[in-house]
Coordinates of C-alpha atoms in Angstrom, one line a residue:
X1 CA -8.4 -31.4 -34.4
X2 CA -6.8 -28.2 -33.2
X3 CA -6.5 -27.0 -36.8
X4 CA -10.2 -27.5 -37.2
X5 CA -11.0 -25.6 -34.0
X6 CA -9.0 -22.7 -35.4
X7 CA -11.3 -22.2 -38.4
X8 CA -13.3 -19.1 -37.9
X9 CA -17.0 -18.9 -37.5
X10 CA -17.4 -18.6 -41.3
X11 CA -17.3 -22.4 -41.2
X12 CA -21.1 -22.5 -41.6
X13 CA -21.3 -19.7 -44.1
X14 CA -21.8 -20.8 -47.6
X15 CA -20.1 -19.2 -50.6
X16 CA -23.5 -19.3 -52.3
X17 CA -26.7 -17.4 -51.4
X18 CA -29.1 -19.1 -49.0
X19 CA -32.8 -18.9 -49.0
X20 CA -33.1 -19.0 -45.3
X21 CA -31.0 -17.9 -42.3
X22 CA -28.4 -20.4 -41.1
X23 CA -28.0 -21.3 -37.4
X24 CA -26.0 -18.8 -35.4
X25 CA -22.7 -20.4 -34.5
X26 CA -21.1 -20.4 -31.0
X27 CA -18.6 -17.6 -30.3
X28 CA -16.1 -20.3 -29.4
X29 CA -15.6 -22.7 -32.4
X30 CA -14.9 -25.5 -30.0
X31 CA -18.6 -25.5 -29.0
X32 CA -19.7 -25.9 -32.5
X33 CA -18.0 -29.3 -32.6
X34 CA -18.6 -30.5 -29.1
X35 CA -22.1 -29.2 -28.7
X36 CA -25.4 -30.3 -30.3
X37 CA -25.4 -27.4 -32.8
X38 CA -28.9 -28.2 -34.0
X39 CA -31.8 -26.0 -35.2
X40 CA -34.3 -24.6 -32.7
X41 CA -37.1 -26.8 -33.9
X42 CA -35.1 -30.0 -33.4
X43 CA -35.7 -32.1 -30.3
X44 CA -33.1 -32.1 -27.6
X45 CA -31.0 -35.3 -27.2
X46 CA -32.1 -37.8 -24.6
X47 CA -30.1 -40.0 -22.3
X48 CA -29.6 -43.5 -23.8
X49 CA -26.9 -46.0 -24.5
X50 CA -24.3 -44.9 -27.0
X51 CA -25.6 -47.1 -29.7
X52 CA -29.3 -46.2 -29.3
X53 CA -29.5 -42.5 -29.8
X54 CA -31.5 -40.9 -32.7
X55 CA -29.5 -40.9 -35.8
X56 CA -27.8 -37.6 -36.8
X57 CA -26.1 -36.9 -40.1
X58 CA -23.0 -34.6 -40.4
X59 CA -21.4 -33.1 -43.5
X60 CA -18.6 -30.7 -44.3
X61 CA -17.8 -29.0 -47.6
X62 CA -14.8 -26.8 -48.4
X63 CA -14.9 -24.7 -51.4
X64 CA -13.4 -21.4 -52.6
X65 CA -11.8 -20.6 -49.2
X66 CA -15.1 -21.2 -47.3
X67 CA -16.5 -24.2 -45.5
X68 CA -20.0 -25.4 -44.7
X69 CA -20.8 -27.7 -41.8
X70 CA -24.2 -29.2 -41.2
X71 CA -25.7 -31.6 -38.7
X72 CA -29.3 -32.8 -38.7
X73 CA -31.3 -35.5 -37.0
X74 CA -32.7 -38.2 -39.4
X75 CA -36.4 -37.6 -39.0
X76 CA -37.5 -41.2 -38.5
X77 CA -41.1 -42.1 -37.5
X78 CA -39.9 -42.6 -33.9
X79 CA -38.2 -39.2 -33.9
X80 CA -41.3 -37.4 -35.2
X81 CA -43.7 -39.1 -32.8
X82 CA -41.5 -38.3 -29.8
X83 CA -41.0 -34.7 -31.1
X84 CA -44.7 -34.2 -31.2
X85 CA -45.1 -35.6 -27.6
X86 CA -42.1 -33.7 -26.4
X87 CA -40.5 -36.7 -24.6
X88 CA -39.1 -40.1 -25.5
X89 CA -42.0 -42.6 -25.4
X90 CA -40.7 -45.6 -27.4
X91 CA -38.2 -47.3 -25.1
X92 CA -34.9 -48.5 -26.5
X93 CA -34.5 -52.2 -25.7
X94 CA -30.9 -51.9 -24.3
X95 CA -31.0 -48.6 -22.4
X96 CA -34.6 -47.9 -21.3
X97 CA -36.3 -51.3 -20.8
X98 CA -35.0 -52.3 -17.4
X99 CA -38.0 -52.6 -15.1
X100 CA -41.7 -53.6 -15.3
X101 CA -42.5 -49.9 -15.2
X102 CA -40.8 -49.5 -18.6
X103 CA -42.7 -52.4 -20.0
X104 CA -46.1 -51.1 -18.8
X105 CA -45.3 -47.6 -20.0
X106 CA -44.5 -48.9 -23.5
X107 CA -47.6 -51.0 -23.8
X108 CA -50.1 -48.4 -22.3
X109 CA -48.7 -45.6 -24.4
X110 CA -48.6 -47.7 -27.6
X111 CA -52.2 -48.9 -27.1
X112 CA -53.6 -45.4 -26.3
X113 CA -51.9 -43.6 -29.1
X114 CA -52.8 -46.4 -31.5
X115 CA -56.4 -46.2 -30.6
X116 CA -56.6 -42.5 -31.2
X117 CA -54.6 -42.8 -34.4
X118 CA -51.5 -41.1 -33.2
X119 CA -49.0 -43.9 -33.5
X120 CA -48.7 -46.9 -35.7
X121 CA -45.6 -49.1 -35.1
X122 CA -45.9 -50.5 -38.5
X123 CA -44.1 -47.4 -39.6
X124 CA -41.1 -48.5 -37.7
X125 CA -39.4 -47.6 -34.4
X126 CA -35.8 -47.5 -35.7
X127 CA -33.3 -44.7 -35.2
X128 CA -31.3 -44.8 -38.4
X129 CA -28.1 -44.3 -36.4
X130 CA -25.8 -47.0 -37.8
X131 CA -24.4 -45.9 -41.1
X132 CA -24.9 -44.1 -44.4
X133 CA -24.9 -45.8 -47.8
X134 CA -25.3 -44.8 -51.4
X135 CA -27.5 -47.4 -53.1
X136 CA -29.9 -47.3 -56.1
X137 CA -29.0 -43.6 -56.7
X138 CA -30.2 -42.8 -53.1
X139 CA -28.5 -41.7 -49.9
X140 CA -29.7 -44.0 -47.2
X141 CA -29.5 -43.5 -43.5
X142 CA -29.3 -47.1 -42.1
X143 CA -30.4 -48.7 -38.8
X144 CA -30.1 -52.2 -37.6
X145 CA -33.7 -52.5 -36.4
X146 CA -35.6 -50.8 -39.2
X147 CA -35.8 -50.1 -42.9
X148 CA -33.5 -47.4 -44.3
X149 CA -34.5 -43.7 -44.7
X150 CA -33.9 -41.8 -47.8
X151 CA -32.1 -38.5 -47.1
X152 CA -31.2 -35.7 -49.5
X153 CA -28.6 -32.9 -49.5
X154 CA -30.3 -29.7 -50.6
X155 CA -28.8 -26.9 -52.7
X156 CA -28.2 -25.0 -49.4
X157 CA -26.0 -27.9 -48.2
X158 CA -28.7 -28.9 -45.7
X159 CA -30.1 -32.3 -45.0
X160 CA -33.7 -33.3 -45.4
X161 CA -35.3 -36.7 -44.7
X162 CA -37.5 -37.8 -47.6
X163 CA -39.1 -41.1 -46.4
X164 CA -38.7 -44.5 -45.0
X165 CA -37.9 -46.8 -48.0
X166 CA -39.4 -50.2 -48.4
X167 CA -37.6 -50.8 -51.8
X168 CA -40.8 -49.6 -53.6
X169 CA -42.8 -52.6 -52.2
X170 CA -40.6 -55.2 -54.0
X171 CA -40.8 -58.4 -52.1
X172 CA -37.4 -59.5 -51.0
X173 CA -36.2 -63.0 -51.7
X174 CA -35.7 -65.1 -48.6
X175 CA -32.3 -66.9 -48.6
X176 CA -32.3 -69.9 -46.2
X177 CA -29.2 -69.9 -44.1
X178 CA -28.3 -72.7 -41.7
X179 CA -27.1 -71.0 -38.5
X180 CA -27.3 -72.2 -34.9
X181 CA -25.9 -70.7 -31.8
X182 CA -25.6 -71.5 -28.2
X183 CA -27.8 -69.7 -25.7
X184 CA -29.2 -67.2 -28.2
X185 CA -25.9 -65.5 -28.9
X186 CA -25.7 -61.8 -29.9
X187 CA -24.2 -61.6 -33.4
X188 CA -23.4 -58.0 -34.5
X189 CA -21.2 -58.4 -37.5
X190 CA -19.9 -61.0 -40.0
X191 CA -17.5 -61.4 -42.9
X192 CA -17.7 -62.8 -46.4
X193 CA -14.9 -64.3 -48.5
X194 CA -15.1 -65.7 -52.0
X195 CA -16.3 -69.1 -50.7
X196 CA -17.3 -68.6 -47.1
X197 CA -19.4 -66.6 -44.7
X198 CA -17.9 -66.2 -41.1
X199 CA -20.1 -65.5 -38.1
X200 CA -18.3 -64.7 -34.8
X201 CA -20.1 -65.9 -31.7
X202 CA -19.2 -64.0 -28.6
X203 CA -19.9 -64.3 -24.9
X204 CA -22.9 -61.9 -25.3
X205 CA -26.1 -63.9 -24.8
X206 CA -29.8 -63.0 -24.8
X207 CA -32.0 -63.4 -21.7
X208 CA -35.4 -62.3 -23.1
X209 CA -37.4 -63.4 -20.0
X210 CA -35.2 -61.2 -17.8
X211 CA -36.3 -58.3 -19.9
X212 CA -40.0 -59.3 -19.9
X213 CA -39.9 -59.6 -16.1
X214 CA -38.3 -56.1 -15.8
X215 CA -35.1 -57.4 -14.3
X216 CA -32.6 -55.5 -16.5
X217 CA -31.2 -55.7 -20.0
X218 CA -31.9 -58.7 -22.2
X219 CA -28.3 -58.8 -23.3
X220 CA -25.9 -60.2 -20.8
X221 CA -22.4 -61.6 -20.6
X222 CA -21.8 -65.3 -20.0
X223 CA -18.1 -65.7 -19.1
X224 CA -18.4 -69.5 -18.9
X225 CA -19.3 -69.6 -22.6
X226 CA -16.4 -70.2 -25.1
X227 CA -16.5 -67.9 -28.1
X228 CA -16.7 -69.6 -31.5
X229 CA -16.5 -68.9 -35.2
X230 CA -19.0 -70.4 -37.6
X231 CA -17.9 -70.8 -41.1
X232 CA -20.5 -71.5 -43.8
X233 CA -19.7 -72.7 -47.3
X234 CA -21.6 -70.3 -49.5
X235 CA -21.7 -72.7 -52.5
X236 CA -22.5 -76.0 -50.8
X237 CA -25.8 -77.8 -51.1
X238 CA -28.1 -77.6 -48.0
X239 CA -27.8 -81.4 -47.7
X240 CA -24.0 -81.3 -47.5
X241 CA -22.9 -82.2 -44.0
X242 CA -19.8 -80.1 -44.4
X243 CA -21.7 -76.9 -45.1
X244 CA -21.0 -75.6 -41.6
X245 CA -17.8 -75.8 -39.5
X246 CA -17.4 -74.5 -35.9
X247 CA -14.1 -73.4 -34.4
X248 CA -13.7 -72.6 -30.7
X249 CA -11.6 -69.4 -30.1
X250 CA -11.3 -68.9 -26.3
X251 CA -11.0 -65.3 -25.3
X252 CA -11.9 -63.9 -28.7
X253 CA -15.0 -61.8 -28.5
X254 CA -15.2 -60.3 -32.0
X255 CA -18.0 -57.8 -32.2
X256 CA -16.8 -55.7 -35.2
X257 CA -15.1 -57.4 -38.2
X258 CA -12.4 -55.6 -40.2
X259 CA -11.8 -58.0 -43.0
X260 CA -11.4 -61.7 -44.0
X261 CA -9.9 -63.4 -46.9
X262 CA -8.8 -66.8 -48.2
X263 CA -5.1 -67.8 -48.5
X264 CA -4.0 -68.8 -52.0
X265 CA -2.6 -72.4 -52.1
X266 CA -3.9 -73.1 -48.6
X267 CA -7.3 -74.3 -47.2
X268 CA -7.2 -71.5 -44.7
X269 CA -8.9 -68.1 -43.9
X270 CA -7.5 -65.0 -42.4
X271 CA -10.0 -63.3 -40.1
X272 CA -9.3 -59.8 -38.7
X273 CA -11.5 -58.3 -36.0
X274 CA -11.6 -56.2 -32.9
X275 CA -11.4 -58.4 -29.7
X276 CA -13.3 -56.9 -26.8
X277 CA -12.0 -57.7 -23.3
X278 CA -14.4 -55.7 -21.1
X279 CA -17.8 -56.7 -22.5
X280 CA -19.6 -55.6 -19.3
X281 CA -18.8 -52.0 -20.1
X282 CA -19.8 -52.0 -23.8
X283 CA -23.2 -50.5 -23.1
X284 CA -22.6 -48.7 -19.8
X285 CA -19.1 -47.2 -20.1
X286 CA -18.0 -47.2 -23.7
X287 CA -15.0 -45.0 -22.9
X288 CA -13.6 -47.6 -20.7
X289 CA -13.9 -50.6 -23.1
X290 CA -10.6 -52.3 -23.8
X291 CA -10.0 -54.1 -27.1
X292 CA -7.3 -55.0 -29.5
X293 CA -7.2 -55.6 -33.2
X294 CA -6.3 -59.2 -33.8
X295 CA -5.7 -61.5 -36.8
X296 CA -6.6 -65.2 -36.8
X297 CA -5.5 -67.9 -39.2
X298 CA -8.1 -70.6 -39.5
X299 CA -7.1 -73.9 -40.9
X300 CA -10.2 -75.4 -42.5
X301 CA -8.8 -78.9 -42.6
X302 CA -8.7 -79.3 -38.9

């Protein structure tokens, strides 16, 4: 990183002419990378859980001895509504929905702005802060709670948000999946092999009534719960009693999966994932979370 910091302020100067003036960089290049470094007309960042902030895209291009760096918020419907108001008004369900006051604020503001035609939640409340994908010849900013947003890189190496993409109105085919969990478990990731789909079930559980009553987050940790892996045969008939197998894996809280594959010559699966030990700190103190990368061998015959 020190070599990046040593790059002079021409980091944001393009080798090609620009139609508009670029942002003025900080005198100290370190501030360019550690600060927000956003245009004047963009909304300041708000306090929220690390996974619930508004999505921001970053890009770097090195060419002919020059470099271009750009960062822009994805202009989601939520972002545009809150920018117009000048404050966050759509609560995030993990970081801003703790008390009854938050519930009433969301309901009152949504009803009022809906009545005057200033807000329509059918346009989505997602943040597009999860990942970026290139699909159907489009650059998509993805979010777990909403449809993707199409973004474009301009000739000036800048980002622009085009629109929220509903796949051109094409109705998506529903694929029935047999999946059952204990105590409404939070499932964040899964893996797919040639024949199987693997869902990890952690000690994170949902308590929706706790949220509705304004008594804190709906997502809680149940240390008495034994984590499990659910393995679904992707090619079995729905009537097959062996379509789903459960395996208890005590102490294995897999939130993010790295890979999984089937072993040749054996009826077994290798499952690689990050095992989180301090679940209580995932949303409140992400820098203190302890985890290890672990590999499990699952014998499907047992």
